Amino acid sequence: MRRREREISAAVIAFLFFCGFLWSRFQKEVYTFPQMPEPVSGETADLSEKAIAADESFDPNIRPSATGWTNFRDKKILVDETFSSNLPLVVIDTGDQEPKRGVVWDGEKDYYVSTGEDPYAYGEIFVIDNPEGTNSPKDSASVHSLCKLKIRGNSSGNYDKKQYLLKLIDEDGKPESRNILEMGGDNEWILNVSFIDKSLLRNYLAYTTAGEFMPFTPDAKYCEVLWKDGTQYRYEGVYLMLESIKEGKHRVDLPAYSDNGTVTPALLRRDRYNVNGIMLENYATERQLTSGYLDIEYPKKDVITKKGIQNVTEQVSRFERALYSENWKDFVQYRAYIDMDSFVDYFIVNEFFLNYDAGYNSTYIYMDYSGKLYMGPVWDFDQAMDNNATEIANLQTTAFHSAPWFDRLLQDPIFTEMIIERYAELRSSILSDASIRAFTESVIEYLGPAIDRDWARWGYYYTDGNYLSTRMPDGSNRNTQTHREETEKILSVLSQHGAWMDERLDSLYQFKKITLEEAKAQLAGQSVNYSPALAVLFIAVFQISVILVIKYDNES
């Protein structure tokens, strides 16, 4: 009897163990997503110091014709050493050399190609940033370096007010890292403020806001640029001294490149085709599922090996194979391959600021040794906040829902719920109307008379350029005529769009493939759909156990 009891007990235990095994296998196969190592933590940009108070030593009523201004001719303003500013000064001396663009659009090839000549002008840069806050060309420089610079930007390279890529070099022409305006040491910088942004605010407002919660957001500091012109200085206006997006300790801080293993840390950029880049042949690009191209920015072309390129390609492609799968079980595997929080924040920042170009161009993605994809850093907001020449911002809808990758991510209601909850958190603090207005007004107060000087230099375009060619539905002109008008336009646009998002952001659920409840049930393992093979095997094991029990009862 005891032997039979042991037999039946063993049979029942075996049955229960097998059921547990089947359940665990089912959970792993259907509902448990592959676990990835924790990502390497990156530094979060601390930009709080940017909300600085105005320099009270300057009278905001002083006009550009005050001391230091000598003449205005041929769209040129010259100043002498008596010029002073509460902003840091960047003085550039390249002698008779002028920077060039270095690229030109090839209509037949449909992308930019090199001009074949060295676009750089070589010279010196002096950064003057006195602790007391008053800066003049005659003052000692806090940073002095040899440099080379070229005109940057594709369409923006044609504007009168140029943007420049600045590289610091030593006497041998090799890169020299310097800490400019306390933003951390590096050799590569950008003199930025787009000619089309007469407010001088858009990039600074977006970068500073995003920098409070998004890692590696570029740091930026306002300055006024003077170009040495004989014994005087050519006034170029208000600029941002801006960190370029690149791998580096004070930029996108990624692990050093190694050719070992199957994971390669990388910095990618989605944009137009770059004939000189490392263009990925990834899953979605090859099948024309996304617009634009992905280019490897780091590791550099002369460092990364074929194996490294293959690793990066596979890291992107495995995410895209899941994301573009029509099988729901395969689709949700995308969650294992990305940092969802970074994708959520990227969506919110670009949607809130109405940055229609993001996701398509000037879009950055990085990966560490976890192999996961992180969205960011954010970049290029000069056409945001209703500043696109031909497309009027629609404040009563979302635009980012159609961006590459995000149009598929929104099929997952879990991702949409994350956006809605995160937006509510940010909207109650840093994205609130009160916070945005207070910060904007503090920036305007800090800039003070520098705004007038910049408008004196470039006002012919700000007021008469009619950059915004598309008129409002009522026929009114979208172009403002004063800096205050443009500022109020930005604040109004953000307030109206934010109010719509407050009430209607849940409209993103229209893109879902299953309900939120079903998605949550799947994550919790509460919804079970056995495959036919598993069901047959389960029944067979159960019947064998029943037979053993009946046999035991008859014998006893």
PDB file of C-alpha atoms in Angstrom, residues 8-189:
ATOM      1  CA  ILE A   8       0.498   7.895  -7.028  1.00  0.00           C
ATOM      2  CA  SER A   9       2.102  10.697  -5.030  1.00  0.00           C
ATOM      3  CA  ALA A  10       5.020  10.709  -7.426  1.00  0.00           C
ATOM      4  CA  ALA A  11       2.631  10.796 -10.385  1.00  0.00           C
ATOM      5  CA  VAL A  12       0.655  13.700  -8.969  1.00  0.00           C
ATOM      6  CA  ILE A  13       3.833  15.587  -8.071  1.00  0.00           C
ATOM      7  CA  ALA A  14       5.193  14.948 -11.562  1.00  0.00           C
ATOM      8  CA  PHE A  15       1.959  16.241 -13.067  1.00  0.00           C
ATOM      9  CA  LEU A  16       1.993  19.384 -10.937  1.00  0.00           C
ATOM     10  CA  PHE A  17       5.677  19.977 -11.673  1.00  0.00           C
ATOM     11  CA  PHE A  18       5.050  19.575 -15.402  1.00  0.00           C
ATOM     12  CA  CYS A  19       2.126  22.010 -15.237  1.00  0.00           C
ATOM     13  CA  GLY A  20       4.357  24.509 -13.471  1.00  0.00           C
ATOM     14  CA  PHE A  21       7.023  23.980 -16.118  1.00  0.00           C
ATOM     15  CA  LEU A  22       4.505  24.575 -18.926  1.00  0.00           C
ATOM     16  CA  TRP A  23       3.253  27.724 -17.204  1.00  0.00           C
ATOM     17  CA  SER A  24       6.736  29.123 -16.728  1.00  0.00           C
ATOM     18  CA  ARG A  25       7.628  28.366 -20.333  1.00  0.00           C
ATOM     19  CA  PHE A  26       4.432  30.031 -21.522  1.00  0.00           C
ATOM     20  CA  GLN A  27       5.105  33.112 -19.431  1.00  0.00           C
ATOM     21  CA  LYS A  28       8.640  33.354 -20.769  1.00  0.00           C
ATOM     22  CA  GLU A  29       7.593  32.810 -24.359  1.00  0.00           C
ATOM     23  CA  VAL A  30       4.620  35.156 -24.470  1.00  0.00           C
ATOM     24  CA  TYR A  31       4.691  37.729 -21.694  1.00  0.00           C
ATOM     25  CA  THR A  32       8.201  38.010 -20.280  1.00  0.00           C
ATOM     26  CA  PHE A  33      10.475  40.254 -22.299  1.00  0.00           C
ATOM     27  CA  PRO A  34      14.232  39.682 -22.466  1.00  0.00           C
ATOM     28  CA  GLN A  35      16.044  41.328 -19.580  1.00  0.00           C
ATOM     29  CA  MET A  36      18.859  43.662 -20.533  1.00  0.00           C
ATOM     30  CA  PRO A  37      21.689  44.832 -18.264  1.00  0.00           C
ATOM     31  CA  GLU A  38      21.127  48.156 -16.522  1.00  0.00           C
ATOM     32  CA  PRO A  39      22.313  51.034 -18.725  1.00  0.00           C
ATOM     33  CA  VAL A  40      25.440  52.922 -17.876  1.00  0.00           C
ATOM     34  CA  SER A  41      24.249  56.005 -16.067  1.00  0.00           C
ATOM     35  CA  GLY A  42      24.897  59.245 -17.938  1.00  0.00           C
ATOM     36  CA  GLU A  43      25.348  62.683 -16.549  1.00  0.00           C
ATOM     37  CA  THR A  44      22.301  64.898 -16.552  1.00  0.00           C
ATOM     38  CA  ALA A  45      22.952  68.380 -17.769  1.00  0.00           C
ATOM     39  CA  ASP A  46      22.710  70.858 -14.906  1.00  0.00           C
ATOM     40  CA  LEU A  47      21.464  73.997 -16.562  1.00  0.00           C
ATOM     41  CA  SER A  48      19.814  75.663 -13.581  1.00  0.00           C
ATOM     42  CA  GLU A  49      22.448  78.428 -13.516  1.00  0.00           C
ATOM     43  CA  LYS A  50      21.052  79.721 -16.789  1.00  0.00           C
ATOM     44  CA  ALA A  51      18.065  81.325 -15.069  1.00  0.00           C
ATOM     45  CA  ILE A  52      20.222  84.256 -14.041  1.00  0.00           C
ATOM     46  CA  ALA A  53      19.086  87.702 -13.039  1.00  0.00           C
ATOM     47  CA  ALA A  54      19.605  90.833 -15.079  1.00  0.00           C
ATOM     48  CA  ASP A  55      22.774  92.839 -14.764  1.00  0.00           C
ATOM     49  CA  GLU A  56      21.455  95.927 -12.992  1.00  0.00           C
ATOM     50  CA  SER A  57      24.460  98.007 -14.017  1.00  0.00           C
ATOM     51  CA  PHE A  58      22.943  98.447 -17.465  1.00  0.00           C
ATOM     52  CA  ASP A  59      20.065 100.683 -18.364  1.00  0.00           C
ATOM     53  CA  PRO A  60      17.621  98.756 -20.606  1.00  0.00           C
ATOM     54  CA  ASN A  61      16.659 102.055 -22.228  1.00  0.00           C
ATOM     55  CA  ILE A  62      20.121 102.517 -23.750  1.00  0.00           C
ATOM     56  CA  ARG A  63      19.771 102.212 -27.509  1.00  0.00           C
ATOM     57  CA  PRO A  64      22.342 100.852 -30.001  1.00  0.00           C
ATOM     58  CA  SER A  65      23.465 104.385 -30.843  1.00  0.00           C
ATOM     59  CA  ALA A  66      25.028 104.800 -27.400  1.00  0.00           C
ATOM     60  CA  THR A  67      28.753 104.919 -26.640  1.00  0.00           C
ATOM     61  CA  GLY A  68      30.828 102.464 -28.646  1.00  0.00           C
ATOM     62  CA  TRP A  69      28.823 102.565 -31.880  1.00  0.00           C
ATOM     63  CA  THR A  70      30.550 104.422 -34.686  1.00  0.00           C
ATOM     64  CA  ASN A  71      28.623 103.792 -37.849  1.00  0.00           C
ATOM     65  CA  PHE A  72      26.074 101.671 -39.641  1.00  0.00           C
ATOM     66  CA  ARG A  73      26.737 101.202 -43.320  1.00  0.00           C
ATOM     67  CA  ASP A  74      26.343  98.485 -45.901  1.00  0.00           C
ATOM     68  CA  LYS A  75      24.561  96.334 -43.321  1.00  0.00           C
ATOM     69  CA  LYS A  76      27.652  96.519 -41.122  1.00  0.00           C
ATOM     70  CA  ILE A  77      28.061  97.887 -37.612  1.00  0.00           C
ATOM     71  CA  LEU A  78      31.565  98.680 -36.383  1.00  0.00           C
ATOM     72  CA  VAL A  79      32.447  99.165 -32.731  1.00  0.00           C
ATOM     73  CA  ASP A  80      35.660 100.156 -30.999  1.00  0.00           C
ATOM     74  CA  GLU A  81      37.257  99.190 -27.709  1.00  0.00           C
ATOM     75  CA  THR A  82      34.815 101.357 -25.764  1.00  0.00           C
ATOM     76  CA  PHE A  83      32.052  98.889 -26.575  1.00  0.00           C
ATOM     77  CA  SER A  84      30.812  97.025 -23.504  1.00  0.00           C
ATOM     78  CA  SER A  85      28.226  94.388 -22.724  1.00  0.00           C
ATOM     79  CA  ASN A  86      26.828  92.560 -19.733  1.00  0.00           C
ATOM     80  CA  LEU A  87      27.045  89.405 -21.869  1.00  0.00           C
ATOM     81  CA  PRO A  88      30.291  87.508 -22.400  1.00  0.00           C
ATOM     82  CA  LEU A  89      32.129  88.662 -25.527  1.00  0.00           C
ATOM     83  CA  VAL A  90      33.553  86.328 -28.152  1.00  0.00           C
ATOM     84  CA  VAL A  91      36.144  88.159 -30.240  1.00  0.00           C
ATOM     85  CA  ILE A  92      37.376  86.442 -33.415  1.00  0.00           C
ATOM     86  CA  ASP A  93      40.394  87.453 -35.461  1.00  0.00           C
ATOM     87  CA  THR A  94      41.026  85.593 -38.735  1.00  0.00           C
ATOM     88  CA  GLY A  95      42.845  88.386 -40.549  1.00  0.00           C
ATOM     89  CA  ASP A  96      41.687  88.527 -44.144  1.00  0.00           C
ATOM     90  CA  GLN A  97      40.247  84.996 -44.135  1.00  0.00           C
ATOM     91  CA  GLU A  98      36.494  84.385 -44.200  1.00  0.00           C
ATOM     92  CA  PRO A  99      34.907  81.038 -43.250  1.00  0.00           C
ATOM     93  CA  LYS A 100      33.174  79.062 -45.997  1.00  0.00           C
ATOM     94  CA  ARG A 101      30.433  76.432 -46.028  1.00  0.00           C
ATOM     95  CA  GLY A 102      32.292  73.392 -47.324  1.00  0.00           C
ATOM     96  CA  VAL A 103      29.216  71.714 -48.828  1.00  0.00           C
ATOM     97  CA  VAL A 104      26.845  72.418 -51.680  1.00  0.00           C
ATOM     98  CA  TRP A 105      23.524  70.852 -52.643  1.00  0.00           C
ATOM     99  CA  ASP A 106      23.667  68.403 -55.547  1.00  0.00           C
ATOM    100  CA  GLY A 107      20.220  68.310 -57.130  1.00  0.00           C
ATOM    101  CA  GLU A 108      20.939  65.212 -59.199  1.00  0.00           C
ATOM    102  CA  LYS A 109      22.207  63.198 -56.240  1.00  0.00           C
ATOM    103  CA  ASP A 110      19.661  64.757 -53.872  1.00  0.00           C
ATOM    104  CA  TYR A 111      22.139  65.351 -51.065  1.00  0.00           C
ATOM    105  CA  TYR A 112      24.924  67.724 -50.024  1.00  0.00           C
ATOM    106  CA  VAL A 113      28.405  67.133 -51.424  1.00  0.00           C
ATOM    107  CA  SER A 114      31.781  68.611 -50.558  1.00  0.00           C
ATOM    108  CA  THR A 115      32.963  71.706 -52.395  1.00  0.00           C
ATOM    109  CA  GLY A 116      36.443  70.198 -52.451  1.00  0.00           C
ATOM    110  CA  GLU A 117      38.093  73.148 -50.713  1.00  0.00           C
ATOM    111  CA  ASP A 118      39.071  73.786 -47.117  1.00  0.00           C
ATOM    112  CA  PRO A 119      36.129  75.723 -45.638  1.00  0.00           C
ATOM    113  CA  TYR A 120      37.955  76.764 -42.471  1.00  0.00           C
ATOM    114  CA  ALA A 121      39.287  80.205 -41.671  1.00  0.00           C
ATOM    115  CA  TYR A 122      42.216  80.107 -39.240  1.00  0.00           C
ATOM    116  CA  GLY A 123      42.862  82.610 -36.501  1.00  0.00           C
ATOM    117  CA  GLU A 124      42.380  83.359 -32.820  1.00  0.00           C
ATOM    118  CA  ILE A 125      39.457  83.462 -30.436  1.00  0.00           C
ATOM    119  CA  PHE A 126      39.194  85.540 -27.254  1.00  0.00           C
ATOM    120  CA  VAL A 127      36.412  84.812 -24.762  1.00  0.00           C
ATOM    121  CA  ILE A 128      35.959  87.721 -22.345  1.00  0.00           C
ATOM    122  CA  ASP A 129      33.847  86.942 -19.301  1.00  0.00           C
ATOM    123  CA  ASN A 130      34.634  89.143 -16.316  1.00  0.00           C
ATOM    124  CA  PRO A 131      33.302  88.196 -12.871  1.00  0.00           C
ATOM    125  CA  GLU A 132      31.875  91.684 -12.368  1.00  0.00           C
ATOM    126  CA  GLY A 133      29.724  91.220 -15.474  1.00  0.00           C
ATOM    127  CA  THR A 134      30.929  94.083 -17.695  1.00  0.00           C
ATOM    128  CA  ASN A 135      32.914  92.970 -20.731  1.00  0.00           C
ATOM    129  CA  SER A 136      34.851  95.031 -23.270  1.00  0.00           C
ATOM    130  CA  PRO A 137      37.205  94.096 -26.154  1.00  0.00           C
ATOM    131  CA  LYS A 138      40.107  95.720 -24.300  1.00  0.00           C
ATOM    132  CA  ASP A 139      39.693  93.397 -21.289  1.00  0.00           C
ATOM    133  CA  SER A 140      41.850  90.338 -20.684  1.00  0.00           C
ATOM    134  CA  ALA A 141      40.398  87.123 -22.073  1.00  0.00           C
ATOM    135  CA  SER A 142      39.374  84.286 -19.773  1.00  0.00           C
ATOM    136  CA  VAL A 143      39.986  81.918 -22.703  1.00  0.00           C
ATOM    137  CA  HIS A 144      42.401  82.624 -25.563  1.00  0.00           C
ATOM    138  CA  SER A 145      43.151  79.999 -28.191  1.00  0.00           C
ATOM    139  CA  LEU A 146      44.079  79.435 -31.779  1.00  0.00           C
ATOM    140  CA  CYS A 147      41.079  78.249 -33.730  1.00  0.00           C
ATOM    141  CA  LYS A 148      39.572  77.371 -37.049  1.00  0.00           C
ATOM    142  CA  LEU A 149      35.935  77.885 -37.948  1.00  0.00           C
ATOM    143  CA  LYS A 150      33.578  77.286 -40.838  1.00  0.00           C
ATOM    144  CA  ILE A 151      29.979  78.139 -41.686  1.00  0.00           C
ATOM    145  CA  ARG A 152      27.632  75.405 -40.488  1.00  0.00           C
ATOM    146  CA  GLY A 153      24.095  74.446 -41.360  1.00  0.00           C
ATOM    147  CA  ASN A 154      22.430  73.337 -44.562  1.00  0.00           C
ATOM    148  CA  SER A 155      19.721  75.844 -45.464  1.00  0.00           C
ATOM    149  CA  SER A 156      20.830  78.152 -42.627  1.00  0.00           C
ATOM    150  CA  GLY A 157      24.249  78.469 -44.263  1.00  0.00           C
ATOM    151  CA  ASN A 158      22.635  80.763 -46.833  1.00  0.00           C
ATOM    152  CA  TYR A 159      21.413  83.296 -44.269  1.00  0.00           C
ATOM    153  CA  ASP A 160      23.160  86.619 -43.691  1.00  0.00           C
ATOM    154  CA  LYS A 161      23.677  85.925 -40.002  1.00  0.00           C
ATOM    155  CA  LYS A 162      25.892  82.852 -40.131  1.00  0.00           C
ATOM    156  CA  GLN A 163      26.293  80.039 -37.655  1.00  0.00           C
ATOM    157  CA  TYR A 164      29.806  78.684 -37.152  1.00  0.00           C
ATOM    158  CA  LEU A 165      31.424  75.422 -36.200  1.00  0.00           C
ATOM    159  CA  LEU A 166      34.396  76.390 -34.052  1.00  0.00           C
ATOM    160  CA  LYS A 167      37.372  74.127 -33.353  1.00  0.00           C
ATOM    161  CA  LEU A 168      40.114  75.055 -30.914  1.00  0.00           C
ATOM    162  CA  ILE A 169      43.629  74.030 -31.950  1.00  0.00           C
ATOM    163  CA  ASP A 170      47.209  74.302 -30.716  1.00  0.00           C
ATOM    164  CA  GLU A 171      50.216  75.626 -32.637  1.00  0.00           C
ATOM    165  CA  ASP A 172      50.542  72.291 -34.454  1.00  0.00           C
ATOM    166  CA  GLY A 173      46.918  72.384 -35.561  1.00  0.00           C
ATOM    167  CA  LYS A 174      45.896  69.588 -33.190  1.00  0.00           C
ATOM    168  CA  PRO A 175      42.679  69.730 -31.131  1.00  0.00           C
ATOM    169  CA  GLU A 176      42.979  71.685 -27.893  1.00  0.00           C
ATOM    170  CA  SER A 177      40.311  71.276 -25.233  1.00  0.00           C
ATOM    171  CA  ARG A 178      39.289  74.415 -23.323  1.00  0.00           C
ATOM    172  CA  ASN A 179      36.558  75.113 -20.800  1.00  0.00           C
ATOM    173  CA  ILE A 180      34.494  77.904 -22.333  1.00  0.00           C
ATOM    174  CA  LEU A 181      32.033  79.781 -20.105  1.00  0.00           C
ATOM    175  CA  GLU A 182      32.191  77.010 -17.490  1.00  0.00           C
ATOM    176  CA  MET A 183      30.519  74.415 -19.720  1.00  0.00           C
ATOM    177  CA  GLY A 184      33.302  71.835 -19.457  1.00  0.00           C
ATOM    178  CA  GLY A 185      36.404  71.270 -21.524  1.00  0.00           C
ATOM    179  CA  ASP A 186      36.192  70.381 -25.208  1.00  0.00           C
ATOM    180  CA  ASN A 187      37.754  71.495 -28.468  1.00  0.00           C
ATOM    181  CA  GLU A 188      34.553  71.744 -30.531  1.00  0.00           C
ATOM    182  CA  TRP A 189      31.892  74.425 -30.119  1.00  0.00           C
TER     183      TRP A 189
END
